[in-house]
C-alpha cells in the first residue's frame, strides 16, 4: 500500500462504495480499506455466525436456526423505491448486472391499533379500511390533483402554488382527515416526523409521485430488495470500483490519518505503512474527532416463527408506525423494528412495534449513534459521510453521495452510461 | 420433448495475482493474448455459449477484478457459483501452495450445500516457459488434486492456447452437472427481478384514483 493515490476511502458502507465506484470510473486512483473482514460496515448483511459474533460474542448460534448460508441479516433495514435514485445509479453504472432483486409484497401502516395495507392500486384504495366513504372521495380528488399537476400548465394548479404553499395548507384545501394525512405523509411520502406539514408542498408532491411511479413499476408495492440482502449493494459498487482499478483491502487496520503542518490530509497509516493521498472519504467511525452525534437509533432484530399478524401472510412487508399513532423469517421470519431514540429507555420506545410482531423467538437489540461531519472537507480534504438514519429507504443515502461527490470533485454528479470495455464481448 | 429452460452457468476463477486468470479467460472467450501484464483492470465477466452434450448453455466466467490481491473478494462474488476454477503458475511454487487456502476460502464463502461434491477444476498455467524455470511438477500437482477428491487437472498456456479449450469444456460440463443437481434439490427464490434500463418501465397510466 506504499503508493500514492488520488483518494483513499475508509469503510465499505454503501455511501463509501458508491463514491469509490464513481470515482474509479472517472479514472481516479482509489485505495479502499475497511477494518472489518467483510463488506458493508454498518450497512452489512451478516450470516448467523457473524450476527452472534457481533451481539453475543460468547455464544454459538443454536443449530436449529439453520445454516449460515440461509441467513443474510441486514444490520440496517431499508428498502429501495423501485423508481428511486438508487435504482437510477445502479442502472447507469450497470452494477445491476451483479444483482437480483425481489419485490416486497406490501407496505402496511399502523393506525388506531390496527394494521392496514397502504393502497397500491385503485382497487385497494376503494377497499381500504383506512378511509370512510366520503373521505375516499376527497382522497381521490387529492390524488388526481397530484397526478395531473404539471409545472407548465397553471390550470392544473387549481389556484394553489406548491412552491409557496405548505403541505398542511394543501391537505386543508382537500379537507383531508388527520388519519388520511398520517398515511399519506408517512406511508407514501415517507416523512419521519410532522415537520413536513409546515414546509412547502413541493417536497411531499415529489415524494408521493415517486411512490406512485415506483408502485407502477412492479405492481404490488413500491419497494424492491436485493435477493441476498442489502449487503450485496456495497459489494456490487466495490466490484465496479475494482474493475476500474480501485485497490481493495479488507481486514486492514487504520491507525492514523496523517496531516501536514497546515492540517491538510496527506496519507493514511496502517502499522508502519503509509499510503499517500490527496483526499480521504470515510464513514464517521474512522474520524472520532471530526464527527458529532446528532441522535441515536434503536434497532431490534427479531426471529419469529410465523409471518407478522394481519399482513395476509405476506412473505415480506414494511410496516410504518406514524409518530402520531404511538403518542410518541423456513419457518423463521425476520423482523427489524427501528426508530429514532427520544428517551433514556430506547427498548421501551420500540415496544409498540414489537407487540405487532406476535410471539418473538429471539431478539437482538442495538442502539447506535447517528453521526454527521462537523466540517465539509474544504480545509483538510477529509470528507465524512453521515450515519445511516432511521428512514426506510435510500433517499438520504443518495443525497449524501451526491453531496460528497460535489465536494470531492467540485462538480455535480451526472450519471452516464458505463462504457463498454474493449475486451467485453456482448452476451 | 418439452423445451428446457435456458441455462446460465456461473464460473469463478481463483488463484494468486499474476498466475494468468484474466489471460485464460481472454484466450478462451476472445482468442486473444496480451503479453503486457496489467493487474486486472476492466475485466468483469465474460460470457460464452457452449455446447455440452448436445445442449447449448451460457457460461458466465467471473474475473476477480484484482480484489484477490489482498484477500478482499466479498461473499457476493462467490454466491451461486456452479464451478470454481483454481489457477496457479507452474513456475511459481508459492502460487501452487496457496491453492489450499483458495479452496478453503471458496468453501467457507460460497458454502455450497454439498461441499464434498462441489466441482473444482485446477489449471497449472504458463507451461510455455522453459522447462528449467518450472517449479511445480505435474506429479506433485496431480497428487494434490487426487487428495482433494480427484479434482480434474489441466496444464495450460494462455499464451500459446494450449489445453485452454479442453479445460473449459470440462469446466462447462461439471458446472452444468452441478447446476442441474442443485436445481433439482432446492427451491430457488420465486421470480427474482433483474433491473435494467429498458425493462418493465411502464410509467404511464399510473392511477390510484
PDB file of N, CA and C in Angstrom, chain A residues 58-154:
ATOM      1  N   UNK A  58     -20.004 -14.496  23.224  1.00  0.00           N
ATOM      2  CA  UNK A  58     -19.673 -15.703  23.983  1.00  0.00           C
ATOM      3  C   UNK A  58     -20.595 -16.873  23.685  1.00  0.00           C
ATOM      4  N   UNK A  59     -21.423 -16.720  22.659  1.00  0.00           N
ATOM      5  CA  UNK A  59     -22.431 -17.751  22.419  1.00  0.00           C
ATOM      6  C   UNK A  59     -22.365 -18.260  20.991  1.00  0.00           C
ATOM      7  N   UNK A  60     -22.586 -19.548  20.807  1.00  0.00           N
ATOM      8  CA  UNK A  60     -22.682 -20.122  19.483  1.00  0.00           C
ATOM      9  C   UNK A  60     -24.118 -20.020  19.005  1.00  0.00           C
ATOM     10  N   UNK A  61     -24.344 -19.783  17.711  1.00  0.00           N
ATOM     11  CA  UNK A  61     -25.745 -19.786  17.251  1.00  0.00           C
ATOM     12  C   UNK A  61     -26.362 -21.176  17.391  1.00  0.00           C
ATOM     13  N   UNK A  62     -27.596 -21.281  17.885  1.00  0.00           N
ATOM     14  CA  UNK A  62     -28.235 -22.587  18.052  1.00  0.00           C
ATOM     15  C   UNK A  62     -28.369 -23.307  16.712  1.00  0.00           C
ATOM     16  N   UNK A  63     -28.107 -24.616  16.715  1.00  0.00           N
ATOM     17  CA  UNK A  63     -28.142 -25.417  15.493  1.00  0.00           C
ATOM     18  C   UNK A  63     -29.497 -25.345  14.792  1.00  0.00           C
ATOM     19  N   UNK A  64     -30.576 -25.299  15.609  1.00  0.00           N
ATOM     20  CA  UNK A  64     -31.899 -25.406  14.988  1.00  0.00           C
ATOM     21  C   UNK A  64     -32.256 -24.185  14.137  1.00  0.00           C
ATOM     22  N   UNK A  65     -31.510 -23.112  14.283  1.00  0.00           N
ATOM     23  CA  UNK A  65     -31.786 -21.941  13.450  1.00  0.00           C
ATOM     24  C   UNK A  65     -31.428 -22.190  11.993  1.00  0.00           C
ATOM     25  N   UNK A  66     -30.477 -23.085  11.761  1.00  0.00           N
ATOM     26  CA  UNK A  66     -30.144 -23.414  10.385  1.00  0.00           C
ATOM     27  C   UNK A  66     -28.713 -23.052  10.037  1.00  0.00           C
ATOM     28  N   UNK A  67     -28.408 -23.106   8.733  1.00  0.00           N
ATOM     29  CA  UNK A  67     -27.031 -22.902   8.278  1.00  0.00           C
ATOM     30  C   UNK A  67     -26.776 -21.436   7.940  1.00  0.00           C
ATOM     31  N   UNK A  68     -25.510 -21.068   8.042  1.00  0.00           N
ATOM     32  CA  UNK A  68     -25.103 -19.699   7.735  1.00  0.00           C
ATOM     33  C   UNK A  68     -25.608 -19.218   6.383  1.00  0.00           C
ATOM     34  N   UNK A  69     -25.546 -20.127   5.395  1.00  0.00           N
ATOM     35  CA  UNK A  69     -25.877 -19.688   4.052  1.00  0.00           C
ATOM     36  C   UNK A  69     -27.334 -19.259   3.904  1.00  0.00           C
ATOM     37  N   UNK A  70     -28.165 -19.671   4.849  1.00  0.00           N
ATOM     38  CA  UNK A  70     -29.578 -19.318   4.752  1.00  0.00           C
ATOM     39  C   UNK A  70     -29.894 -17.962   5.368  1.00  0.00           C
ATOM     40  N   UNK A  71     -28.903 -17.295   5.901  1.00  0.00           N
ATOM     41  CA  UNK A  71     -29.151 -16.017   6.566  1.00  0.00           C
ATOM     42  C   UNK A  71     -28.349 -14.877   5.959  1.00  0.00           C
ATOM     43  N   UNK A  72     -29.041 -13.802   5.637  1.00  0.00           N
ATOM     44  CA  UNK A  72     -28.371 -12.552   5.299  1.00  0.00           C
ATOM     45  C   UNK A  72     -29.137 -11.488   6.070  1.00  0.00           C
ATOM     46  N   UNK A  73     -28.668 -11.186   7.269  1.00  0.00           N
ATOM     47  CA  UNK A  73     -29.440 -10.314   8.145  1.00  0.00           C
ATOM     48  C   UNK A  73     -28.921  -8.884   8.040  1.00  0.00           C
ATOM     49  N   UNK A  74     -29.771  -7.999   7.574  1.00  0.00           N
ATOM     50  CA  UNK A  74     -29.366  -6.604   7.415  1.00  0.00           C
ATOM     51  C   UNK A  74     -29.221  -5.950   8.777  1.00  0.00           C
ATOM     52  N   UNK A  75     -28.111  -5.287   8.998  1.00  0.00           N
ATOM     53  CA  UNK A  75     -27.953  -4.547  10.245  1.00  0.00           C
ATOM     54  C   UNK A  75     -28.824  -3.295  10.209  1.00  0.00           C
ATOM     55  N   UNK A  76     -28.951  -2.719   9.040  1.00  0.00           N
ATOM     56  CA  UNK A  76     -29.812  -1.556   8.887  1.00  0.00           C
ATOM     57  C   UNK A  76     -30.827  -1.843   7.801  1.00  0.00           C
ATOM     58  N   UNK A  77     -32.080  -2.012   8.194  1.00  0.00           N
ATOM     59  CA  UNK A  77     -33.069  -2.392   7.197  1.00  0.00           C
ATOM     60  C   UNK A  77     -33.492  -1.194   6.364  1.00  0.00           C
ATOM     61  N   UNK A  78     -33.476  -1.358   5.090  1.00  0.00           N
ATOM     62  CA  UNK A  78     -34.037  -0.345   4.199  1.00  0.00           C
ATOM     63  C   UNK A  78     -34.557  -1.056   2.967  1.00  0.00           C
ATOM     64  N   UNK A  79     -35.550  -0.463   2.337  1.00  0.00           N
ATOM     65  CA  UNK A  79     -35.997  -0.964   1.047  1.00  0.00           C
ATOM     66  C   UNK A  79     -35.642   0.055  -0.021  1.00  0.00           C
ATOM     67  N   UNK A  80     -35.600  -0.399  -1.249  1.00  0.00           N
ATOM     68  CA  UNK A  80     -35.342   0.524  -2.342  1.00  0.00           C
ATOM     69  C   UNK A  80     -36.648   0.878  -3.028  1.00  0.00           C
ATOM     70  N   UNK A  81     -36.858   2.165  -3.317  1.00  0.00           N
ATOM     71  CA  UNK A  81     -38.005   2.560  -4.117  1.00  0.00           C
ATOM     72  C   UNK A  81     -37.697   2.116  -5.548  1.00  0.00           C
ATOM     73  N   UNK A  82     -38.636   1.405  -6.175  1.00  0.00           N
ATOM     74  CA  UNK A  82     -38.360   0.817  -7.487  1.00  0.00           C
ATOM     75  C   UNK A  82     -38.000   1.870  -8.528  1.00  0.00           C
ATOM     76  N   UNK A  83     -38.442   3.094  -8.311  1.00  0.00           N
ATOM     77  CA  UNK A  83     -38.146   4.139  -9.285  1.00  0.00           C
ATOM     78  C   UNK A  83     -37.257   5.217  -8.664  1.00  0.00           C
ATOM     79  N   UNK A  84     -36.615   4.886  -7.575  1.00  0.00           N
ATOM     80  CA  UNK A  84     -35.863   5.886  -6.820  1.00  0.00           C
ATOM     81  C   UNK A  84     -34.470   6.137  -7.385  1.00  0.00           C
ATOM     82  N   UNK A  85     -33.767   7.023  -6.724  1.00  0.00           N
ATOM     83  CA  UNK A  85     -32.462   7.462  -7.204  1.00  0.00           C
ATOM     84  C   UNK A  85     -31.414   6.344  -7.146  1.00  0.00           C
ATOM     85  N   UNK A  86     -31.520   5.468  -6.144  1.00  0.00           N
ATOM     86  CA  UNK A  86     -30.532   4.392  -6.059  1.00  0.00           C
ATOM     87  C   UNK A  86     -30.641   3.456  -7.267  1.00  0.00           C
ATOM     88  N   UNK A  87     -31.875   3.167  -7.686  1.00  0.00           N
ATOM     89  CA  UNK A  87     -32.075   2.321  -8.865  1.00  0.00           C
ATOM     90  C   UNK A  87     -31.477   3.014 -10.086  1.00  0.00           C
ATOM     91  N   UNK A  88     -31.638   4.319 -10.126  1.00  0.00           N
ATOM     92  CA  UNK A  88     -31.065   5.114 -11.193  1.00  0.00           C
ATOM     93  C   UNK A  88     -29.534   4.974 -11.234  1.00  0.00           C
ATOM     94  N   UNK A  89     -28.915   5.097 -10.078  1.00  0.00           N
ATOM     95  CA  UNK A  89     -27.454   4.969 -10.013  1.00  0.00           C
ATOM     96  C   UNK A  89     -27.038   3.546 -10.399  1.00  0.00           C
ATOM     97  N   UNK A  90     -27.794   2.557  -9.904  1.00  0.00           N
ATOM     98  CA  UNK A  90     -27.482   1.156 -10.206  1.00  0.00           C
ATOM     99  C   UNK A  90     -27.551   0.867 -11.699  1.00  0.00           C
ATOM    100  N   UNK A  91     -28.569   1.378 -12.371  1.00  0.00           N
ATOM    101  CA  UNK A  91     -28.726   1.050 -13.787  1.00  0.00           C
ATOM    102  C   UNK A  91     -27.680   1.792 -14.625  1.00  0.00           C
ATOM    103  N   UNK A  92     -27.378   3.025 -14.267  1.00  0.00           N
ATOM    104  CA  UNK A  92     -26.400   3.765 -15.061  1.00  0.00           C
ATOM    105  C   UNK A  92     -24.993   3.197 -14.932  1.00  0.00           C
ATOM    106  N   UNK A  93     -24.649   2.727 -13.752  1.00  0.00           N
ATOM    107  CA  UNK A  93     -23.311   2.163 -13.558  1.00  0.00           C
ATOM    108  C   UNK A  93     -23.285   0.687 -13.938  1.00  0.00           C
ATOM    109  N   UNK A  94     -24.461   0.144 -14.284  1.00  0.00           N
ATOM    110  CA  UNK A  94     -24.609  -1.282 -14.613  1.00  0.00           C
ATOM    111  C   UNK A  94     -24.186  -2.206 -13.487  1.00  0.00           C
ATOM    112  N   UNK A  95     -24.227  -1.713 -12.281  1.00  0.00           N
ATOM    113  CA  UNK A  95     -23.994  -2.587 -11.133  1.00  0.00           C
ATOM    114  C   UNK A  95     -25.157  -3.585 -11.028  1.00  0.00           C
ATOM    115  N   UNK A  96     -26.256  -3.269 -11.699  1.00  0.00           N
ATOM    116  CA  UNK A  96     -27.399  -4.184 -11.755  1.00  0.00           C
ATOM    117  C   UNK A  96     -27.008  -5.568 -12.249  1.00  0.00           C
ATOM    118  N   UNK A  97     -25.932  -5.648 -13.054  1.00  0.00           N
ATOM    119  CA  UNK A  97     -25.589  -6.956 -13.617  1.00  0.00           C
ATOM    120  C   UNK A  97     -25.100  -7.944 -12.555  1.00  0.00           C
ATOM    121  N   UNK A  98     -24.739  -7.429 -11.372  1.00  0.00           N
ATOM    122  CA  UNK A  98     -24.290  -8.338 -10.305  1.00  0.00           C
ATOM    123  C   UNK A  98     -25.408  -8.701  -9.341  1.00  0.00           C
ATOM    124  N   UNK A  99     -26.590  -8.155  -9.538  1.00  0.00           N
ATOM    125  CA  UNK A  99     -27.619  -8.264  -8.504  1.00  0.00           C
ATOM    126  C   UNK A  99     -28.931  -8.816  -9.035  1.00  0.00           C
ATOM    127  N   UNK A 100     -29.657  -9.459  -8.125  1.00  0.00           N
ATOM    128  CA  UNK A 100     -31.038  -9.814  -8.420  1.00  0.00           C
ATOM    129  C   UNK A 100     -31.901  -9.221  -7.323  1.00  0.00           C
ATOM    130  N   UNK A 101     -33.126  -8.904  -7.665  1.00  0.00           N
ATOM    131  CA  UNK A 101     -33.981  -8.264  -6.691  1.00  0.00           C
ATOM    132  C   UNK A 101     -35.260  -9.041  -6.476  1.00  0.00           C
ATOM    133  N   UNK A 102     -35.913  -8.696  -5.379  1.00  0.00           N
ATOM    134  CA  UNK A 102     -37.191  -9.307  -5.071  1.00  0.00           C
ATOM    135  C   UNK A 102     -38.152  -8.164  -4.803  1.00  0.00           C
ATOM    136  N   UNK A 103     -39.390  -8.402  -5.160  1.00  0.00           N
ATOM    137  CA  UNK A 103     -40.388  -7.386  -4.900  1.00  0.00           C
ATOM    138  C   UNK A 103     -40.922  -7.552  -3.480  1.00  0.00           C
ATOM    139  N   UNK A 104     -41.107  -6.451  -2.767  1.00  0.00           N
ATOM    140  CA  UNK A 104     -41.674  -6.532  -1.425  1.00  0.00           C
ATOM    141  C   UNK A 104     -43.192  -6.614  -1.574  1.00  0.00           C
ATOM    142  N   UNK A 105     -43.782  -7.568  -0.848  1.00  0.00           N
ATOM    143  CA  UNK A 105     -45.196  -7.854  -1.083  1.00  0.00           C
ATOM    144  C   UNK A 105     -46.117  -6.716  -0.694  1.00  0.00           C
ATOM    145  N   UNK A 106     -45.773  -5.995   0.345  1.00  0.00           N
ATOM    146  CA  UNK A 106     -46.707  -4.942   0.712  1.00  0.00           C
ATOM    147  C   UNK A 106     -46.150  -3.988   1.727  1.00  0.00           C
ATOM    148  N   UNK A 107     -46.728  -2.803   1.731  1.00  0.00           N
ATOM    149  CA  UNK A 107     -46.372  -1.803   2.721  1.00  0.00           C
ATOM    150  C   UNK A 107     -47.608  -1.617   3.596  1.00  0.00           C
ATOM    151  N   UNK A 108     -47.395  -1.660   4.906  1.00  0.00           N
ATOM    152  CA  UNK A 108     -48.525  -1.573   5.827  1.00  0.00           C
ATOM    153  C   UNK A 108     -48.338  -0.382   6.762  1.00  0.00           C
ATOM    154  N   UNK A 109     -49.427   0.114   7.278  1.00  0.00           N
ATOM    155  CA  UNK A 109     -49.338   1.245   8.183  1.00  0.00           C
ATOM    156  C   UNK A 109     -50.171   0.958   9.429  1.00  0.00           C
ATOM    157  N   UNK A 110     -49.662   1.422  10.573  1.00  0.00           N
ATOM    158  CA  UNK A 110     -50.314   1.181  11.857  1.00  0.00           C
ATOM    159  C   UNK A 110     -51.202   2.368  12.175  1.00  0.00           C
ATOM    160  N   UNK A 111     -52.477   2.090  12.452  1.00  0.00           N
ATOM    161  CA  UNK A 111     -53.349   3.204  12.781  1.00  0.00           C
ATOM    162  C   UNK A 111     -54.447   2.740  13.714  1.00  0.00           C
ATOM    163  N   UNK A 112     -54.708   3.488  14.749  1.00  0.00           N
ATOM    164  CA  UNK A 112     -55.737   3.155  15.720  1.00  0.00           C
ATOM    165  C   UNK A 112     -55.605   1.701  16.163  1.00  0.00           C
ATOM    166  N   UNK A 113     -54.381   1.286  16.475  1.00  0.00           N
ATOM    167  CA  UNK A 113     -54.084  -0.063  16.955  1.00  0.00           C
ATOM    168  C   UNK A 113     -54.405  -1.169  15.966  1.00  0.00           C
ATOM    169  N   UNK A 114     -54.509  -0.808  14.696  1.00  0.00           N
ATOM    170  CA  UNK A 114     -54.734  -1.829  13.662  1.00  0.00           C
ATOM    171  C   UNK A 114     -53.692  -1.667  12.561  1.00  0.00           C
ATOM    172  N   UNK A 115     -53.467  -2.784  11.838  1.00  0.00           N
ATOM    173  CA  UNK A 115     -52.537  -2.728  10.718  1.00  0.00           C
ATOM    174  C   UNK A 115     -53.334  -2.747   9.422  1.00  0.00           C
ATOM    175  N   UNK A 116     -53.086  -1.794   8.533  1.00  0.00           N
ATOM    176  CA  UNK A 116     -53.780  -1.782   7.248  1.00  0.00           C
ATOM    177  C   UNK A 116     -52.773  -1.620   6.129  1.00  0.00           C
ATOM    178  N   UNK A 117     -53.096  -2.206   4.975  1.00  0.00           N
ATOM    179  CA  UNK A 117     -52.200  -2.105   3.828  1.00  0.00           C
ATOM    180  C   UNK A 117     -52.301  -0.699   3.235  1.00  0.00           C
ATOM    181  N   UNK A 118     -51.182  -0.129   2.891  1.00  0.00           N
ATOM    182  CA  UNK A 118     -51.197   1.146   2.171  1.00  0.00           C
ATOM    183  C   UNK A 118     -51.612   0.829   0.742  1.00  0.00           C
ATOM    184  N   UNK A 119     -52.655   1.479   0.243  1.00  0.00           N
ATOM    185  CA  UNK A 119     -53.156   1.108  -1.084  1.00  0.00           C
ATOM    186  C   UNK A 119     -52.084   1.247  -2.160  1.00  0.00           C
ATOM    187  N   UNK A 120     -51.981   0.224  -3.016  1.00  0.00           N
ATOM    188  CA  UNK A 120     -51.011   0.273  -4.096  1.00  0.00           C
ATOM    189  C   UNK A 120     -51.718   0.349  -5.436  1.00  0.00           C
ATOM    190  N   UNK A 121     -53.049   0.308  -5.423  1.00  0.00           N
ATOM    191  CA  UNK A 121     -53.777   0.371  -6.676  1.00  0.00           C
ATOM    192  C   UNK A 121     -55.143   0.973  -6.413  1.00  0.00           C
ATOM    193  N   UNK A 122     -55.833   1.264  -7.491  1.00  0.00           N
ATOM    194  CA  UNK A 122     -57.165   1.821  -7.402  1.00  0.00           C
ATOM    195  C   UNK A 122     -58.085   0.895  -6.610  1.00  0.00           C
ATOM    196  N   UNK A 123     -58.021  -0.399  -6.950  1.00  0.00           N
ATOM    197  CA  UNK A 123     -58.866  -1.383  -6.273  1.00  0.00           C
ATOM    198  C   UNK A 123     -58.616  -1.389  -4.767  1.00  0.00           C
ATOM    199  N   UNK A 124     -57.344  -1.383  -4.413  1.00  0.00           N
ATOM    200  CA  UNK A 124     -57.011  -1.421  -2.999  1.00  0.00           C
ATOM    201  C   UNK A 124     -57.465  -0.155  -2.276  1.00  0.00           C
ATOM    202  N   UNK A 125     -57.411   0.972  -2.982  1.00  0.00           N
ATOM    203  CA  UNK A 125     -57.835   2.228  -2.360  1.00  0.00           C
ATOM    204  C   UNK A 125     -59.329   2.194  -2.065  1.00  0.00           C
ATOM    205  N   UNK A 126     -60.091   1.636  -2.986  1.00  0.00           N
ATOM    206  CA  UNK A 126     -61.543   1.575  -2.819  1.00  0.00           C
ATOM    207  C   UNK A 126     -61.917   0.649  -1.652  1.00  0.00           C
ATOM    208  N   UNK A 127     -61.147  -0.438  -1.490  1.00  0.00           N
ATOM    209  CA  UNK A 127     -61.450  -1.391  -0.424  1.00  0.00           C
ATOM    210  C   UNK A 127     -60.807  -1.024   0.903  1.00  0.00           C
ATOM    211  N   UNK A 128     -59.884  -0.090   0.865  1.00  0.00           N
ATOM    212  CA  UNK A 128     -59.081   0.179   2.058  1.00  0.00           C
ATOM    213  C   UNK A 128     -59.918   0.634   3.245  1.00  0.00           C
ATOM    214  N   UNK A 129     -59.659   0.007   4.397  1.00  0.00           N
ATOM    215  CA  UNK A 129     -60.364   0.413   5.610  1.00  0.00           C
ATOM    216  C   UNK A 129     -59.782   1.702   6.199  1.00  0.00           C
ATOM    217  N   UNK A 130     -58.740   2.219   5.533  1.00  0.00           N
ATOM    218  CA  UNK A 130     -58.089   3.398   6.090  1.00  0.00           C
ATOM    219  C   UNK A 130     -58.970   4.639   6.000  1.00  0.00           C
ATOM    220  N   UNK A 131     -59.944   4.598   5.071  1.00  0.00           N
ATOM    221  CA  UNK A 131     -60.766   5.786   4.867  1.00  0.00           C
ATOM    222  C   UNK A 131     -62.245   5.410   4.784  1.00  0.00           C
ATOM    223  N   UNK A 132     -63.082   6.318   5.257  1.00  0.00           N
ATOM    224  CA  UNK A 132     -64.516   6.156   5.101  1.00  0.00           C
ATOM    225  C   UNK A 132     -64.934   6.551   3.693  1.00  0.00           C
ATOM    226  N   UNK A 133     -66.214   6.363   3.368  1.00  0.00           N
ATOM    227  CA  UNK A 133     -66.703   6.596   2.006  1.00  0.00           C
ATOM    228  C   UNK A 133     -66.462   8.026   1.523  1.00  0.00           C
ATOM    229  N   UNK A 134     -66.825   8.990   2.352  1.00  0.00           N
ATOM    230  CA  UNK A 134     -66.682  10.386   1.920  1.00  0.00           C
ATOM    231  C   UNK A 134     -65.216  10.792   1.863  1.00  0.00           C
ATOM    232  N   UNK A 135     -64.444  10.244   2.803  1.00  0.00           N
ATOM    233  CA  UNK A 135     -63.022  10.552   2.817  1.00  0.00           C
ATOM    234  C   UNK A 135     -62.354   9.989   1.561  1.00  0.00           C
ATOM    235  N   UNK A 136     -62.833   8.816   1.101  1.00  0.00           N
ATOM    236  CA  UNK A 136     -62.270   8.229  -0.109  1.00  0.00           C
ATOM    237  C   UNK A 136     -62.435   9.176  -1.290  1.00  0.00           C
ATOM    238  N   UNK A 137     -63.612   9.809  -1.362  1.00  0.00           N
ATOM    239  CA  UNK A 137     -63.843  10.747  -2.462  1.00  0.00           C
ATOM    240  C   UNK A 137     -62.890  11.926  -2.388  1.00  0.00           C
ATOM    241  N   UNK A 138     -62.703  12.412  -1.169  1.00  0.00           N
ATOM    242  CA  UNK A 138     -61.794  13.553  -1.018  1.00  0.00           C
ATOM    243  C   UNK A 138     -60.359  13.144  -1.371  1.00  0.00           C
ATOM    244  N   UNK A 139     -59.985  11.949  -0.900  1.00  0.00           N
ATOM    245  CA  UNK A 139     -58.624  11.468  -1.187  1.00  0.00           C
ATOM    246  C   UNK A 139     -58.437  11.266  -2.692  1.00  0.00           C
ATOM    247  N   UNK A 140     -59.489  10.758  -3.339  1.00  0.00           N
ATOM    248  CA  UNK A 140     -59.425  10.541  -4.780  1.00  0.00           C
ATOM    249  C   UNK A 140     -59.128  11.858  -5.505  1.00  0.00           C
ATOM    250  N   UNK A 141     -59.843  12.913  -5.079  1.00  0.00           N
ATOM    251  CA  UNK A 141     -59.615  14.240  -5.667  1.00  0.00           C
ATOM    252  C   UNK A 141     -58.180  14.698  -5.416  1.00  0.00           C
ATOM    253  N   UNK A 142     -57.685  14.412  -4.219  1.00  0.00           N
ATOM    254  CA  UNK A 142     -56.322  14.810  -3.866  1.00  0.00           C
ATOM    255  C   UNK A 142     -55.300  14.105  -4.769  1.00  0.00           C
ATOM    256  N   UNK A 143     -55.471  12.779  -4.938  1.00  0.00           N
ATOM    257  CA  UNK A 143     -54.516  12.037  -5.761  1.00  0.00           C
ATOM    258  C   UNK A 143     -54.603  12.434  -7.226  1.00  0.00           C
ATOM    259  N   UNK A 144     -55.825  12.710  -7.688  1.00  0.00           N
ATOM    260  CA  UNK A 144     -55.980  13.183  -9.072  1.00  0.00           C
ATOM    261  C   UNK A 144     -55.206  14.480  -9.267  1.00  0.00           C
ATOM    262  N   UNK A 145     -55.329  15.351  -8.276  1.00  0.00           N
ATOM    263  CA  UNK A 145     -54.627  16.633  -8.343  1.00  0.00           C
ATOM    264  C   UNK A 145     -53.113  16.394  -8.450  1.00  0.00           C
ATOM    265  N   UNK A 146     -52.612  15.492  -7.611  1.00  0.00           N
ATOM    266  CA  UNK A 146     -51.179  15.193  -7.604  1.00  0.00           C
ATOM    267  C   UNK A 146     -50.717  14.704  -8.972  1.00  0.00           C
ATOM    268  N   UNK A 147     -51.521  13.783  -9.534  1.00  0.00           N
ATOM    269  CA  UNK A 147     -51.057  13.147 -10.762  1.00  0.00           C
ATOM    270  C   UNK A 147     -51.231  14.018 -11.988  1.00  0.00           C
ATOM    271  N   UNK A 148     -52.185  14.926 -11.934  1.00  0.00           N
ATOM    272  CA  UNK A 148     -52.406  15.784 -13.100  1.00  0.00           C
ATOM    273  C   UNK A 148     -51.571  17.047 -13.063  1.00  0.00           C
ATOM    274  N   UNK A 149     -50.981  17.328 -11.920  1.00  0.00           N
ATOM    275  CA  UNK A 149     -50.219  18.558 -11.758  1.00  0.00           C
ATOM    276  C   UNK A 149     -49.070  18.633 -12.761  1.00  0.00           C
ATOM    277  N   UNK A 150     -49.017  19.735 -13.506  1.00  0.00           N
ATOM    278  CA  UNK A 150     -47.908  19.941 -14.439  1.00  0.00           C
ATOM    279  C   UNK A 150     -47.328  21.315 -14.183  1.00  0.00           C
ATOM    280  N   UNK A 151     -46.024  21.355 -14.090  1.00  0.00           N
ATOM    281  CA  UNK A 151     -45.325  22.612 -13.821  1.00  0.00           C
ATOM    282  C   UNK A 151     -45.780  23.730 -14.761  1.00  0.00           C
ATOM    283  N   UNK A 152     -45.836  23.408 -16.058  1.00  0.00           N
ATOM    284  CA  UNK A 152     -46.037  24.464 -17.056  1.00  0.00           C
ATOM    285  C   UNK A 152     -47.502  24.678 -17.431  1.00  0.00           C
ATOM    286  N   UNK A 153     -48.397  24.066 -16.692  1.00  0.00           N
ATOM    287  CA  UNK A 153     -49.814  24.230 -17.015  1.00  0.00           C
ATOM    288  C   UNK A 153     -50.590  24.709 -15.772  1.00  0.00           C
ATOM    289  N   UNK A 154     -50.695  26.042 -15.634  1.00  0.00           N
ATOM    290  CA  UNK A 154     -51.298  26.614 -14.423  1.00  0.00           C
ATOM    291  C   UNK A 154     -52.728  26.120 -14.168  1.00  0.00           C
TER     292      UNK A 154
END
